[in-house]
PDB file of C-alpha atoms in Angstrom:
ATOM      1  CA  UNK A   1     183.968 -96.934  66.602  1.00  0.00           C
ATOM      2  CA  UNK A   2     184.811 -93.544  67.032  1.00  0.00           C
ATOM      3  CA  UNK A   3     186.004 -91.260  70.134  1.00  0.00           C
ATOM      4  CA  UNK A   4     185.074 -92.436  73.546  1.00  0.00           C
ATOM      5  CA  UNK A   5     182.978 -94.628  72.083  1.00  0.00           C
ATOM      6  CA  UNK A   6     180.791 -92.760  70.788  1.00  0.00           C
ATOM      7  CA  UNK A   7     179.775 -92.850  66.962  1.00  0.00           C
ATOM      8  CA  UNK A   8     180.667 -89.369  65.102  1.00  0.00           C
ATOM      9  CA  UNK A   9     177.438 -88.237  64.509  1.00  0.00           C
ATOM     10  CA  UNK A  10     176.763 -88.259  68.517  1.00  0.00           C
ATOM     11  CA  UNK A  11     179.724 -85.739  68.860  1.00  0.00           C
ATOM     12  CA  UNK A  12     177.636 -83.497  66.546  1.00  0.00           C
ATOM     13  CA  UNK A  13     174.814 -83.604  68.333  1.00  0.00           C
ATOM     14  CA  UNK A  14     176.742 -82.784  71.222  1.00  0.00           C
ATOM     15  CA  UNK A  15     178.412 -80.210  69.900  1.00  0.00           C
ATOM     16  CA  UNK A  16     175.325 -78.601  68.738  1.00  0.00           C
ATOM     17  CA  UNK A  17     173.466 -78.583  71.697  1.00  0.00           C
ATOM     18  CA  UNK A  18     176.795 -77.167  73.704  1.00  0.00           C
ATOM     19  CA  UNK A  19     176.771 -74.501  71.087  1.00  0.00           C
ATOM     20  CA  UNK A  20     173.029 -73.283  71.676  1.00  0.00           C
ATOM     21  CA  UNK A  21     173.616 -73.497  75.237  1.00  0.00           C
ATOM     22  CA  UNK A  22     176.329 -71.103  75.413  1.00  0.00           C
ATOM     23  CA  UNK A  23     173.881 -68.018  74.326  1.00  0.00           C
ATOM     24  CA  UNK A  24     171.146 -68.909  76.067  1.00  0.00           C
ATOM     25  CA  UNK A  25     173.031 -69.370  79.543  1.00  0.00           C
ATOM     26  CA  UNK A  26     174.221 -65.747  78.833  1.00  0.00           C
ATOM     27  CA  UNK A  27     170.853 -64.429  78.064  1.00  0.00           C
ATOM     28  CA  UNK A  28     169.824 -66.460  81.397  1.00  0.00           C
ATOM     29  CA  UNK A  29     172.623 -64.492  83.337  1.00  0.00           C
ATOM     30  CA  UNK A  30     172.132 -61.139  82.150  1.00  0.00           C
ATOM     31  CA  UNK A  31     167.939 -61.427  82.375  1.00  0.00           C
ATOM     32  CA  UNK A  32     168.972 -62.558  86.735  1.00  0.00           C
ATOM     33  CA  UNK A  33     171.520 -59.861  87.228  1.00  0.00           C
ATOM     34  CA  UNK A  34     168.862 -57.229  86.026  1.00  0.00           C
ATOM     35  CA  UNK A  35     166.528 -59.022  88.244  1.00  0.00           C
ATOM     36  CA  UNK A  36     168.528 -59.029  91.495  1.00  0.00           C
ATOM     37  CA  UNK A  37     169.193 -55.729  90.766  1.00  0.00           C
ATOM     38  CA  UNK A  38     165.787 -54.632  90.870  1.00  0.00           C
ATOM     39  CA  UNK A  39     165.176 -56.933  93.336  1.00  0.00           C
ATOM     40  CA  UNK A  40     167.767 -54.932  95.553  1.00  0.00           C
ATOM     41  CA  UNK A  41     166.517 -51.779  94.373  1.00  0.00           C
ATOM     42  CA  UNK A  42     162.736 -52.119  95.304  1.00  0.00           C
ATOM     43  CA  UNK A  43     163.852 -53.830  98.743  1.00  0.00           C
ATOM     44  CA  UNK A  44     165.621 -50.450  99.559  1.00  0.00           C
ATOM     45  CA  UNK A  45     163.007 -48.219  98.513  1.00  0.00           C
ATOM     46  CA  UNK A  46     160.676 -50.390 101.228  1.00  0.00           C
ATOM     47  CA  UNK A  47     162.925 -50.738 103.948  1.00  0.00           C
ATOM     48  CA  UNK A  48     165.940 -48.182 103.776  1.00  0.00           C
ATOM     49  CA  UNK A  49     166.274 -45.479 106.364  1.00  0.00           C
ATOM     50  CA  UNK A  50     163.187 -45.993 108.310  1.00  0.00           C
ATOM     51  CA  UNK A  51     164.340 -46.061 111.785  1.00  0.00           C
TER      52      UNK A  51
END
């Protein structure tokens, strides 16, 4: 019986999978920021100034 009970070989598995997570939700925010961004950029380009 081990923490919570869970066995200790779930708590790796857990662990693991928080692990990978962690660089691929940065990679996730970084690749949306650059996308709002141009996002933002091409909507001014259309629409800025024009009246």
């Amino acid at each position: 019986m081990g923490f919570f009970g869970l066995e200790w070989y779930w708590w790796l598995v857990i662990m693991a999978a928080v692990g990978a997570s962690i660089p691929l939700k940065i990679k996730f925010m970084k690749w949306w920021q650059k996308r709002t961004q141009e996002k933002k950029e091409s909507s001014h380009g259309k629409w800025g100034d024009e009246e």
